CSV table of C-alpha atoms (C1' of nucleotides) in Angstrom, one decimal:
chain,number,residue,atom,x,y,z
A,63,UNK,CA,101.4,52.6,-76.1
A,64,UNK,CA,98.8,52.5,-79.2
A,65,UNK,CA,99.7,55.0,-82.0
A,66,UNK,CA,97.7,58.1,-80.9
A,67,UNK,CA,94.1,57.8,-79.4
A,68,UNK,CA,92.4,61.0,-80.2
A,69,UNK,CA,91.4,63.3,-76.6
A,70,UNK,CA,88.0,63.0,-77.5
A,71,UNK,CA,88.2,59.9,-78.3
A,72,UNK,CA,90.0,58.8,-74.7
A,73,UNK,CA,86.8,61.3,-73.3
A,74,UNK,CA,84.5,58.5,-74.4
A,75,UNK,CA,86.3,55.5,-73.4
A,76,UNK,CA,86.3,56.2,-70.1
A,77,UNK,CA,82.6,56.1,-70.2
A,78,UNK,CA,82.3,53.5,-71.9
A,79,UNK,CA,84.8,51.8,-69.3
A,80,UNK,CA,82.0,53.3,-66.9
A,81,UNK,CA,79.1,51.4,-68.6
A,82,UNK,CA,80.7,48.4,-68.8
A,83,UNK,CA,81.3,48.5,-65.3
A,84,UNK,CA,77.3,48.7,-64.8
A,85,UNK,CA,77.1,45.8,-67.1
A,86,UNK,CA,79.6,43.5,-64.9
A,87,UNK,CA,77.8,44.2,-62.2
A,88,UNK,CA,74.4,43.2,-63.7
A,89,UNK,CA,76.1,40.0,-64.8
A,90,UNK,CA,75.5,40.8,-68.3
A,91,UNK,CA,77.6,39.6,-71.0
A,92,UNK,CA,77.0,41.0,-73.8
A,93,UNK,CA,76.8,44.8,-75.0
A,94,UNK,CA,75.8,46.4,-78.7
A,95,UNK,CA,77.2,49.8,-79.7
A,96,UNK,CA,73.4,51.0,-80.2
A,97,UNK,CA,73.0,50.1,-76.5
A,98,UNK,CA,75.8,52.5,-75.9
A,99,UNK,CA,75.1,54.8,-77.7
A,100,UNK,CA,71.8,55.3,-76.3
A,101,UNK,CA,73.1,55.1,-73.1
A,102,UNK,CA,75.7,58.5,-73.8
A,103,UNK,CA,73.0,60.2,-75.9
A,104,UNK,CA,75.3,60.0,-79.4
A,105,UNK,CA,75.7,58.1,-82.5
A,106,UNK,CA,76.1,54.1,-82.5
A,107,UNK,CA,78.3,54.6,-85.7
A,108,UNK,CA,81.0,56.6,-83.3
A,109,UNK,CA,81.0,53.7,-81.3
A,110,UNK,CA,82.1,51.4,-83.4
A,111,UNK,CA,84.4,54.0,-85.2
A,112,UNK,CA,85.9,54.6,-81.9
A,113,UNK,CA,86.3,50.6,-81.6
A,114,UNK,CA,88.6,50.6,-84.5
A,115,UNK,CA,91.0,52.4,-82.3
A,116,UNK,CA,91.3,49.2,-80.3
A,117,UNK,CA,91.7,46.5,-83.1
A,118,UNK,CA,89.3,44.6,-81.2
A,119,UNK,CA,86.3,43.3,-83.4
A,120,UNK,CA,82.9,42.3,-81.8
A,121,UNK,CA,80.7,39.7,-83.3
A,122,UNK,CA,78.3,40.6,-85.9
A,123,UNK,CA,74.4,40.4,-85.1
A,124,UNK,CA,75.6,39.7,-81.3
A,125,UNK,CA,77.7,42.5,-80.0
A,126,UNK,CA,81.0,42.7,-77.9
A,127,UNK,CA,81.4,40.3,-74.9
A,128,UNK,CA,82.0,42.9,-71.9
A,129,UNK,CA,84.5,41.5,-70.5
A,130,UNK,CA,87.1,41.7,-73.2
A,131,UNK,CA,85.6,45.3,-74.4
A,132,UNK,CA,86.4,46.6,-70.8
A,133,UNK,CA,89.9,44.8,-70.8
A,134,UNK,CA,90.9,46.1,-73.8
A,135,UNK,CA,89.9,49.9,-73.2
A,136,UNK,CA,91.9,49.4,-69.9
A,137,UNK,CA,95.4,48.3,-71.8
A,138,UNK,CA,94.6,50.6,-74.5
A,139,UNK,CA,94.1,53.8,-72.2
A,140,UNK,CA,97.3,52.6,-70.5
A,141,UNK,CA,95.1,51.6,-66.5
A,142,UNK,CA,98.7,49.3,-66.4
A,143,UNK,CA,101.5,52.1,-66.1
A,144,UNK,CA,101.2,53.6,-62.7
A,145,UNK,CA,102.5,57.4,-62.6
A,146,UNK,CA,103.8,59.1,-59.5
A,147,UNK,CA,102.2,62.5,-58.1
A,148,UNK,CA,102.6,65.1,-55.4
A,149,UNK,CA,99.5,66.9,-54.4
A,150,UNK,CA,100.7,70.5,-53.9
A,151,UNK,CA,98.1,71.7,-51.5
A,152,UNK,CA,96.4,70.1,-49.0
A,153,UNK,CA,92.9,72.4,-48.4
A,154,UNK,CA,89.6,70.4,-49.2
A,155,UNK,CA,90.0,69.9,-53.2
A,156,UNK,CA,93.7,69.0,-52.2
A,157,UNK,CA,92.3,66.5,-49.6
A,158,UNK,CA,89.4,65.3,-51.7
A,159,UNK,CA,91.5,63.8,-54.8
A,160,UNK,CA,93.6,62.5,-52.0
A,161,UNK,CA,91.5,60.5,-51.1
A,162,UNK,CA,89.9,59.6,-54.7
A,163,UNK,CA,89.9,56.2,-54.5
A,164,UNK,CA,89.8,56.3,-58.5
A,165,UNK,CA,93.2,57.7,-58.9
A,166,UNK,CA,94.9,54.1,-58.0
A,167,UNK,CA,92.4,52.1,-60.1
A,168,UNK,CA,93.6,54.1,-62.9
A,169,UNK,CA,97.2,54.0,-62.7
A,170,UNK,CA,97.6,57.4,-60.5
A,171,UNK,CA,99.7,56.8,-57.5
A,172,UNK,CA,99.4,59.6,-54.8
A,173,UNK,CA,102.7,59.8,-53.0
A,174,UNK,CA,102.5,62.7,-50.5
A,175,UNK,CA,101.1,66.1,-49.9
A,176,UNK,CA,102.6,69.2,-49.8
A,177,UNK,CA,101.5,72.5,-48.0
A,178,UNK,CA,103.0,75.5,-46.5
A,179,UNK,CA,100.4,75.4,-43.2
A,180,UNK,CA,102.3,74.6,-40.0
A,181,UNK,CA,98.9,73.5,-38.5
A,182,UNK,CA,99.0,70.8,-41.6
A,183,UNK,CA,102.3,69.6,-42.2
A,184,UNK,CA,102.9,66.6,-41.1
A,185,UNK,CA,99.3,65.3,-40.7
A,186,UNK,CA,98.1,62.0,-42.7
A,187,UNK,CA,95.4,61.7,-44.7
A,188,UNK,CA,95.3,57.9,-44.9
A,189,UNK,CA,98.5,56.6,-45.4
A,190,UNK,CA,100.0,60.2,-47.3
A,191,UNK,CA,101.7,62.5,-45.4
A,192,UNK,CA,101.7,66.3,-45.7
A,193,UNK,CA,104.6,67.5,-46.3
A,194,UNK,CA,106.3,71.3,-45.8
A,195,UNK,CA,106.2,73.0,-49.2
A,196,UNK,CA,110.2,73.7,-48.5
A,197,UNK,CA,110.9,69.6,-48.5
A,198,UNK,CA,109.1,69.2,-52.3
A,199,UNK,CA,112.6,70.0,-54.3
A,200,UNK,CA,114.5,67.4,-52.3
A,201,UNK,CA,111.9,64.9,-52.6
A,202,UNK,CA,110.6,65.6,-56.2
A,203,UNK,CA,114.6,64.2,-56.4
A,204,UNK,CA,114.8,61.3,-54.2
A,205,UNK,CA,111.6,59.6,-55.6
A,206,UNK,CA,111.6,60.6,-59.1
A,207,UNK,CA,108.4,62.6,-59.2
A,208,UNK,CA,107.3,64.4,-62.0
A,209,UNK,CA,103.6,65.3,-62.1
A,210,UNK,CA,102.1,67.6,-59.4
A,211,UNK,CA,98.9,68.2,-58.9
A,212,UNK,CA,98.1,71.5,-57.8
A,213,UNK,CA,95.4,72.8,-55.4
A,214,UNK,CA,96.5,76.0,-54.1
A,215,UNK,CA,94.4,79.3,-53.8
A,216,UNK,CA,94.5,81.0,-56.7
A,217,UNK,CA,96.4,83.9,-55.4
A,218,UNK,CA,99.5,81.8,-55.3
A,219,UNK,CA,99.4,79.9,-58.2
A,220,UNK,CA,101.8,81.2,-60.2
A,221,UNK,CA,104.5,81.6,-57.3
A,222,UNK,CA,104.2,77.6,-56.7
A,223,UNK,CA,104.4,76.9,-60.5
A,224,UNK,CA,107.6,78.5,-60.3
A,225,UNK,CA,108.9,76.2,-57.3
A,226,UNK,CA,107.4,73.4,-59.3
A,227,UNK,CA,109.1,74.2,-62.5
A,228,UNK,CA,112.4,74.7,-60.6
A,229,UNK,CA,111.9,71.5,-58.5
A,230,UNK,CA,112.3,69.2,-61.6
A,231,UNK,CA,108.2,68.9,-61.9
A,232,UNK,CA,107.7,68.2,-65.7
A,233,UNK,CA,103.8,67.8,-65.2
A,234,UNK,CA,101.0,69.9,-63.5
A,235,UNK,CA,97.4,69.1,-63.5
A,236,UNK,CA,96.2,72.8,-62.2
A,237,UNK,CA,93.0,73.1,-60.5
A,238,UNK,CA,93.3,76.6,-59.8
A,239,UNK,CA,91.8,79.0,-62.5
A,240,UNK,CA,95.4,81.2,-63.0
A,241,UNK,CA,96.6,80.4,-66.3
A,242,UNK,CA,99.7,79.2,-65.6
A,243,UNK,CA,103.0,80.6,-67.0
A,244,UNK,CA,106.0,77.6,-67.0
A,245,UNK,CA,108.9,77.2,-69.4
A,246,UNK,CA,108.7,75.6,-72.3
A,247,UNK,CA,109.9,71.6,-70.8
A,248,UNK,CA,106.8,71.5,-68.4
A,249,UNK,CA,103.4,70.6,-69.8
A,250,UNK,CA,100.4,72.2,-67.9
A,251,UNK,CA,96.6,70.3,-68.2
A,252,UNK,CA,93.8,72.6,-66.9
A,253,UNK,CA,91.3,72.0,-65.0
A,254,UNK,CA,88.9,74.3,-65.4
A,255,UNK,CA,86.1,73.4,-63.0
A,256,UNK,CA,84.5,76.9,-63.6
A,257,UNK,CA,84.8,76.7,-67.6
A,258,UNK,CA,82.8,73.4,-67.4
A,259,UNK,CA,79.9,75.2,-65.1
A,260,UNK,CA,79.6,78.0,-67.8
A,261,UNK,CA,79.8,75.7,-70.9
A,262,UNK,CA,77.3,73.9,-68.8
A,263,UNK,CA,75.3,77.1,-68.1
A,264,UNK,CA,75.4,77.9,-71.1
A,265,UNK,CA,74.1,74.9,-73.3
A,266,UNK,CA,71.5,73.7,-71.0
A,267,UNK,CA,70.4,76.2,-68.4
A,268,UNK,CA,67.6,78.6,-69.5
A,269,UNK,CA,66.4,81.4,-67.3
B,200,UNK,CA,71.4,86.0,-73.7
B,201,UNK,CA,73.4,85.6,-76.6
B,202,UNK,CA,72.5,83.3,-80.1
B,203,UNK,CA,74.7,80.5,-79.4
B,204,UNK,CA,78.0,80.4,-78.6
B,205,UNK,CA,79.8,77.0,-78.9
B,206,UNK,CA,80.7,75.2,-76.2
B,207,UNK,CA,84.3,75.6,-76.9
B,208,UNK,CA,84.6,79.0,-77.4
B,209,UNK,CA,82.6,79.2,-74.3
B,210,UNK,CA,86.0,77.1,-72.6
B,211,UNK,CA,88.0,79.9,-74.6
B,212,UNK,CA,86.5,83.2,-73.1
B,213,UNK,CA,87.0,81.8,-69.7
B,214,UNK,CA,90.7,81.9,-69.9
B,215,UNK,CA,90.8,84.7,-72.3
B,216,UNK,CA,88.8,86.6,-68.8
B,217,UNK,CA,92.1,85.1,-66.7
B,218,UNK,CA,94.2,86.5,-68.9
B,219,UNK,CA,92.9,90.3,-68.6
B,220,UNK,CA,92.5,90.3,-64.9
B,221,UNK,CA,96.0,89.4,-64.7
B,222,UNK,CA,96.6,93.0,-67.5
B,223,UNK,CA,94.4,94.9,-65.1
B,224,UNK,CA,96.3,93.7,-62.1
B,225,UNK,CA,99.8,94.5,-64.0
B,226,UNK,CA,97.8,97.7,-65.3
B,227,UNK,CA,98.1,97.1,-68.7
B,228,UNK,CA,95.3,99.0,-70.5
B,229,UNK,CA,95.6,97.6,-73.9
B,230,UNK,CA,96.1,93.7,-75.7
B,231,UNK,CA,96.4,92.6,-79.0
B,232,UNK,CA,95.0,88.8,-79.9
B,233,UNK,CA,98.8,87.7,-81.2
B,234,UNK,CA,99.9,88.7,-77.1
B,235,UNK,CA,96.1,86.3,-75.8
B,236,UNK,CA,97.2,83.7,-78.7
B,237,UNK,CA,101.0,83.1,-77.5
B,238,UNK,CA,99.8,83.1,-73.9
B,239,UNK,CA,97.5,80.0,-74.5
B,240,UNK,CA,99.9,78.2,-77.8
B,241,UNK,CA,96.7,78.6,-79.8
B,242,UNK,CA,96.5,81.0,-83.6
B,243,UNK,CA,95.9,84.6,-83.1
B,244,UNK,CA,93.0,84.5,-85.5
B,245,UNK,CA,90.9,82.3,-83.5
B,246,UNK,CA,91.2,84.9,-80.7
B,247,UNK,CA,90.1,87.0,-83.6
B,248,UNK,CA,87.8,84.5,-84.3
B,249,UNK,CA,86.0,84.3,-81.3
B,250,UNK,CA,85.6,88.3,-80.6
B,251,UNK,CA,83.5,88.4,-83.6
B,252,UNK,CA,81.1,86.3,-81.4
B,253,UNK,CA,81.3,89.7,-78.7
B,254,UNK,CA,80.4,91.5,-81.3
B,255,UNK,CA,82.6,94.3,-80.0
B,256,UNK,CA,85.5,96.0,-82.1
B,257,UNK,CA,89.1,96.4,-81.3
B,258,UNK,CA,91.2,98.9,-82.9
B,259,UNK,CA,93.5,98.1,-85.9
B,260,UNK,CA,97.2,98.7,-85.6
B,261,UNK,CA,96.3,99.2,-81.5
B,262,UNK,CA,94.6,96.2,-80.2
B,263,UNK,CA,92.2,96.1,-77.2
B,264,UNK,CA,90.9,97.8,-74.6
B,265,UNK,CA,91.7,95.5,-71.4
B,266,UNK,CA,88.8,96.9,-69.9
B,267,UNK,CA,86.2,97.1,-72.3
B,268,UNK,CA,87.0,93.6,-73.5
B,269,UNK,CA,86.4,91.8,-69.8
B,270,UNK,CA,83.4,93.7,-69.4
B,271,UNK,CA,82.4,92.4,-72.7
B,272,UNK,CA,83.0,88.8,-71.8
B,273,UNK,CA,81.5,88.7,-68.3
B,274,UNK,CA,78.3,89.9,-70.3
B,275,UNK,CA,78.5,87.6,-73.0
B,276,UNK,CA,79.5,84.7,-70.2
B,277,UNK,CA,76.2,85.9,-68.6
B,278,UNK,CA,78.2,86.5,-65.0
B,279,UNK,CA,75.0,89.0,-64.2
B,280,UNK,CA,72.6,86.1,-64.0
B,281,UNK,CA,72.6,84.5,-60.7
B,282,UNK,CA,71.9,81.0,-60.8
B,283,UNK,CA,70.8,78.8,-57.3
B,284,UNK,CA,72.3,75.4,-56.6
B,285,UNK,CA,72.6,72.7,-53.8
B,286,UNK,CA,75.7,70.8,-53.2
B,287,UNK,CA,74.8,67.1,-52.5
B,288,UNK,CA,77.2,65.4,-50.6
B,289,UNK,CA,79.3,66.9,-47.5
B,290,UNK,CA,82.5,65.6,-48.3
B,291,UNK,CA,85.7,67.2,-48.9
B,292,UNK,CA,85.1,67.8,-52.7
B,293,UNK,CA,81.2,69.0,-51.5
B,294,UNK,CA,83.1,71.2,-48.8
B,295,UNK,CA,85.7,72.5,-51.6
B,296,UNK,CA,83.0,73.5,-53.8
B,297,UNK,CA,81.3,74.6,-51.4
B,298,UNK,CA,84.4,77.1,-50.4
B,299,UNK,CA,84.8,77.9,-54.2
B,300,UNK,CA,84.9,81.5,-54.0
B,301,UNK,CA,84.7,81.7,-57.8
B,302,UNK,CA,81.4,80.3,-57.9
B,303,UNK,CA,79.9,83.7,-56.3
B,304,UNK,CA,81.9,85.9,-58.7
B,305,UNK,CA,80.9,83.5,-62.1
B,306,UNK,CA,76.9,84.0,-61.1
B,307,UNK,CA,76.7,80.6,-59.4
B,308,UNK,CA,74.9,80.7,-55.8
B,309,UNK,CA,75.3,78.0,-53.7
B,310,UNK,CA,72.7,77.9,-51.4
B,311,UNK,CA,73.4,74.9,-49.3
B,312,UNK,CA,74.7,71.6,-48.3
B,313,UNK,CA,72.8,67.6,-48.1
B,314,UNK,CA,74.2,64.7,-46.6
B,315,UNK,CA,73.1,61.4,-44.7
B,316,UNK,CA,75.8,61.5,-42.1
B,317,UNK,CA,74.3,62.7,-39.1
B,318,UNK,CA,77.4,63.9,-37.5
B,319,UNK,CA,77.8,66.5,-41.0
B,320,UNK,CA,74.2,67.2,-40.6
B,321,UNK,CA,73.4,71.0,-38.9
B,322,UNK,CA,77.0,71.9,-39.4
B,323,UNK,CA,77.8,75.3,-41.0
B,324,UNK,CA,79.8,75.6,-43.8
B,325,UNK,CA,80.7,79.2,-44.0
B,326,UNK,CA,77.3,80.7,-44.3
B,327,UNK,CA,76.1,77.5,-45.7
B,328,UNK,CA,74.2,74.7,-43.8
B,329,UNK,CA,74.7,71.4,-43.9
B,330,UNK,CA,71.3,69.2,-44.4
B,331,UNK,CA,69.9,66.0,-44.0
B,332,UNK,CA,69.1,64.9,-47.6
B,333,UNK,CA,65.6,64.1,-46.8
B,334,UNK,CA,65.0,67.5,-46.3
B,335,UNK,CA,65.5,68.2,-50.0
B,336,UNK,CA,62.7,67.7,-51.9
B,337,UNK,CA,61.0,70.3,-49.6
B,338,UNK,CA,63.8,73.1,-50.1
B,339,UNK,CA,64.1,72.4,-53.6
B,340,UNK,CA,60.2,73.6,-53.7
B,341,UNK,CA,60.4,76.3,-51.1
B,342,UNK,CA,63.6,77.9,-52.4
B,343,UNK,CA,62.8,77.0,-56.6
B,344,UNK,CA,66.0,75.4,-56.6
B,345,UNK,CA,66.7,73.6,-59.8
B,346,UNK,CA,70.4,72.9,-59.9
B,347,UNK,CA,72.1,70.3,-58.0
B,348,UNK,CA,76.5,69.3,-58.0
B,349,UNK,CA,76.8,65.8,-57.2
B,350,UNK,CA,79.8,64.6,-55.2
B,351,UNK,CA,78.5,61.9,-53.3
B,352,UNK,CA,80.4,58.5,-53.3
B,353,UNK,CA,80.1,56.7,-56.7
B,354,UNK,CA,77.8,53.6,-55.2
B,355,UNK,CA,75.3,56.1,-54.1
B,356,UNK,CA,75.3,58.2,-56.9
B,357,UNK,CA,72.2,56.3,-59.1
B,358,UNK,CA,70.0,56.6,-56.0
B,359,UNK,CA,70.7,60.3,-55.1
B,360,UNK,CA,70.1,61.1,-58.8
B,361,UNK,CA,66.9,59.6,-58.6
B,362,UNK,CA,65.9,61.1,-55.4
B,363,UNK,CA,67.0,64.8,-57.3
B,364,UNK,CA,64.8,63.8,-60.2
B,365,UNK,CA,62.1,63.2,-57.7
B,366,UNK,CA,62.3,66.3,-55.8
B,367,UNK,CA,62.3,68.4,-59.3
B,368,UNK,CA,66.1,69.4,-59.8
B,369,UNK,CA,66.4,69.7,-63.7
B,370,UNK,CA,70.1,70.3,-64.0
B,371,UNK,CA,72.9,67.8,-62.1
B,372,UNK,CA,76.9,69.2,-62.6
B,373,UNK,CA,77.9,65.3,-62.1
B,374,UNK,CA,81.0,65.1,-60.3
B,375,UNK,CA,81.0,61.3,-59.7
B,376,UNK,CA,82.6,59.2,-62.3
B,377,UNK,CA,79.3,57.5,-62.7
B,378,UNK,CA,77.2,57.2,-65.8
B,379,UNK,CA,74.2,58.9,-64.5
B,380,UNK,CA,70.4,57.5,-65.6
B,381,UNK,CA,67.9,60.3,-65.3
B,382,UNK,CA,64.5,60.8,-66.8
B,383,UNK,CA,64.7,63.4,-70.2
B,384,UNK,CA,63.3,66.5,-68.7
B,385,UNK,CA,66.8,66.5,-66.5
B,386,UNK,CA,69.7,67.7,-67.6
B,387,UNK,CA,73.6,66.3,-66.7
B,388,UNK,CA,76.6,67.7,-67.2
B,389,UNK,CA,79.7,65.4,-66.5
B,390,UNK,CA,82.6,67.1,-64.8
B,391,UNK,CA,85.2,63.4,-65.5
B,392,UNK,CA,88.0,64.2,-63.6
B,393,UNK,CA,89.5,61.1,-64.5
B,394,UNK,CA,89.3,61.2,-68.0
B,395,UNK,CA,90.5,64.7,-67.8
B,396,UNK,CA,93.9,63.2,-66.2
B,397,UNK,CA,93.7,60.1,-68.7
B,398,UNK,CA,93.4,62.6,-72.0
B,399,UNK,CA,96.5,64.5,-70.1
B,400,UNK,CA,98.5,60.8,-69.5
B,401,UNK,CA,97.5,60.4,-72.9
B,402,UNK,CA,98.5,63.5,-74.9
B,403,UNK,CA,101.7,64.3,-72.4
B,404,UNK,CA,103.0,62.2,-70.5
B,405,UNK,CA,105.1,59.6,-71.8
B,406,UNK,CA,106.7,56.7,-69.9
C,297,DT,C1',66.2,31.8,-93.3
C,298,DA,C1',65.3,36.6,-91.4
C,299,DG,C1',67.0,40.1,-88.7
C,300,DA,C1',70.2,42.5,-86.0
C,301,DT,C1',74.6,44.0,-85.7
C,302,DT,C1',79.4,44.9,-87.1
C,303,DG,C1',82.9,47.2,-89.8
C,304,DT,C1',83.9,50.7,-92.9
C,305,DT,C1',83.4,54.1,-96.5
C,306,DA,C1',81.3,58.4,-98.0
C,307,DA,C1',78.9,62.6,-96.8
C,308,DT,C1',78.3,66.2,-93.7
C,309,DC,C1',79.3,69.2,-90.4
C,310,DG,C1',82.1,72.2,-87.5
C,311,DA,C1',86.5,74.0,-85.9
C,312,DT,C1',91.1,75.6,-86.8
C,313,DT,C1',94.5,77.8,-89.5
C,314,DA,C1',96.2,80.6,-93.3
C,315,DA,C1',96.0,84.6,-95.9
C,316,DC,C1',95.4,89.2,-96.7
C,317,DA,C1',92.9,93.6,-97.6
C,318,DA,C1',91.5,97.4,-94.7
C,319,DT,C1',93.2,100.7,-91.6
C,320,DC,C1',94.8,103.6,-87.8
D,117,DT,C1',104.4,107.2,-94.2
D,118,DA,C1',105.5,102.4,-92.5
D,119,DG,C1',104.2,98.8,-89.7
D,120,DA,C1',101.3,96.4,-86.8
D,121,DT,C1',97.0,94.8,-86.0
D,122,DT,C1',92.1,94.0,-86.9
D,123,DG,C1',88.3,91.8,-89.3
D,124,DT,C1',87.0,88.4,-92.4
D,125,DT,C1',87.1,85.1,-96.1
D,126,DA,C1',88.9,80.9,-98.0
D,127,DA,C1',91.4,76.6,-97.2
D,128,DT,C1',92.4,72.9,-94.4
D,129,DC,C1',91.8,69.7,-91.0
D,130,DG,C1',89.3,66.7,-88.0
D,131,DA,C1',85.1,64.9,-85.9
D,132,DT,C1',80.4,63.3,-86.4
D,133,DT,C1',76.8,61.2,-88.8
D,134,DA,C1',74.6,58.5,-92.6
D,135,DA,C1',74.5,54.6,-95.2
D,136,DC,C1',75.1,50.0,-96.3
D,137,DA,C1',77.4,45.7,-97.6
D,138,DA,C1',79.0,41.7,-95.0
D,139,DT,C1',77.7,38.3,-91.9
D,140,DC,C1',76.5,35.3,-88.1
DNA sequence: TAGATTGTTAATCGATTAACAATC
DNA sequence: TAGATTGTTAATCGATTAACAATC
């Protein structure tokens, strides 16, 4: 849509979508980058450097109206497009961003399930089926899929990547910590839940 | 333990770990950084880079040792020290974390479970209870507990926070997309799973 | 007006990439 | 030896912070 929002830069819109959120619901009106910026602990100047990016102005002396600010960060980070996804496993992380309420808000549709657990298949969690790993190929077909979402145990990463890859999936947001090995038309986004602990770990927590 | 390593070289050893316990697996003994760089489409001399950091040699001409070089991380990574947390929030992202084997293996102990739902409450969660969130403030003290992961639902998460800040926790892993308040002494780590899938939409996927 | 805030440029800082001598 | 790889410095690139004129 725009011409190229730097990651980081995307990072921080979504909290600042977050904050303005807060503000709606206060019934406030108005917001100031310093406010902001104090709010996320970094520089008010990289707040309104990271406005530029939306070729919205504010109002000098008074701030942004919140409103406008939140609608525009919601065209600009694309909330309008809404992209098709399998989830490919259905254990409790599978289940959990299943039922991520979030995901829709955001443009993230959650079609179906897909597991390889007799005792699961065919189940619904809320209005998505489960479906047998064996019917993904034929259905990443039919409805034009092309992101998956992938939850299984590590120990079969790889091996479902390869279904994935082979099933037309061009996307894969991996949750599991295998580095993932695809061919060169699919784009993998990690996940890394245990990365973020140890950068965590390792800014903040002292023994 | 070690003088600073930055956060994003901290996000690099994790997967340059993957990466050997797949060689070990395969039984590869040796690795050069152009094999780690191609792996993960980054340069070869940032893996170069970063081992400077380990302050541990290779060999020229030869690469190296597979062993040596995990060991090497996992010390650096600080996987000896182990680290206590709660999980607050019994839902299915609570119960997934609370499943993560990795955790163990990565020096993170999870100790137990909170929840208000009185029908999670006294459930067993592997070898993990499952409390009644009043109880916390008192296990926080009688178990020296200073890490919480927050998964609760985002409406609740303010008022947990405060109740964490209240019972002493001084680090919250924040896995609710909201902005959290907290008083300075505590210490919040965002895990955005949105944004992560937003800076993916936005770098990858095109309509 | 006086004062607070925006918009933007310049300065600083940090991270990545290029290059290459050392070397096994 | 010849060739591949390390270790490290220099060059480049990008992101953050500082500063301040414009202005409502």
């Amino acid at each position: 849509m725009n011409n190229k929002i730097p990651e980081k830069v995307v990072g921080r819109f979504t909290l600042y979508h977050s904050i303005l959120l807060e503000y709606i619901e206060e019934g406030i009106e108005l917001i100031s980058s310093p406010q902001i910026a104090a709010r996320l602990g970094i520089d008010d100047s990289q707040v309104r450097k990271d406005f530029i990016l939306l070729k919205k102005s504010g109002m000098r002396r008074i701030g942004y109206s919140v409103k406008e600010l939140k609608e525009t960060l919601e065209k600009s980070l694309g909330f309008a497009d809404k992209k098709d996804a399998f989830i490919i496993g259905a254990g409790y992380l599978g289940l959990a961003l299943a039922k991520y309420d979030n995901f829709m808000y955001y443009g993230l549709n959650i079609l179906a399930l897909f597991d390889n657990d007799p005792l699961k298949v065919d189940m619904q969690i809320g209005d998505k089926m489960i479906f047998h790993i064996s019917k993904l190929s034929n259905l990443v077909n039919r409805l034009n899929v092309d992101i998956a979402i992938l939850t299984v145990p590590k120990a079969h990463a790889q091996k479902v990547t390869d279904l994935l890859a082979e099933a037309g999936i061009k996307y894969i947001w991996n949750f599991t910590p295998a580095v993932l090995k695809v061919p060169p038309e699919v784009k993998v986004c990690n996940e890394n839940i245990m990365a973020s602990f140890l950068r965590f770990a390792y800014k903040d927590i002292q023994q």
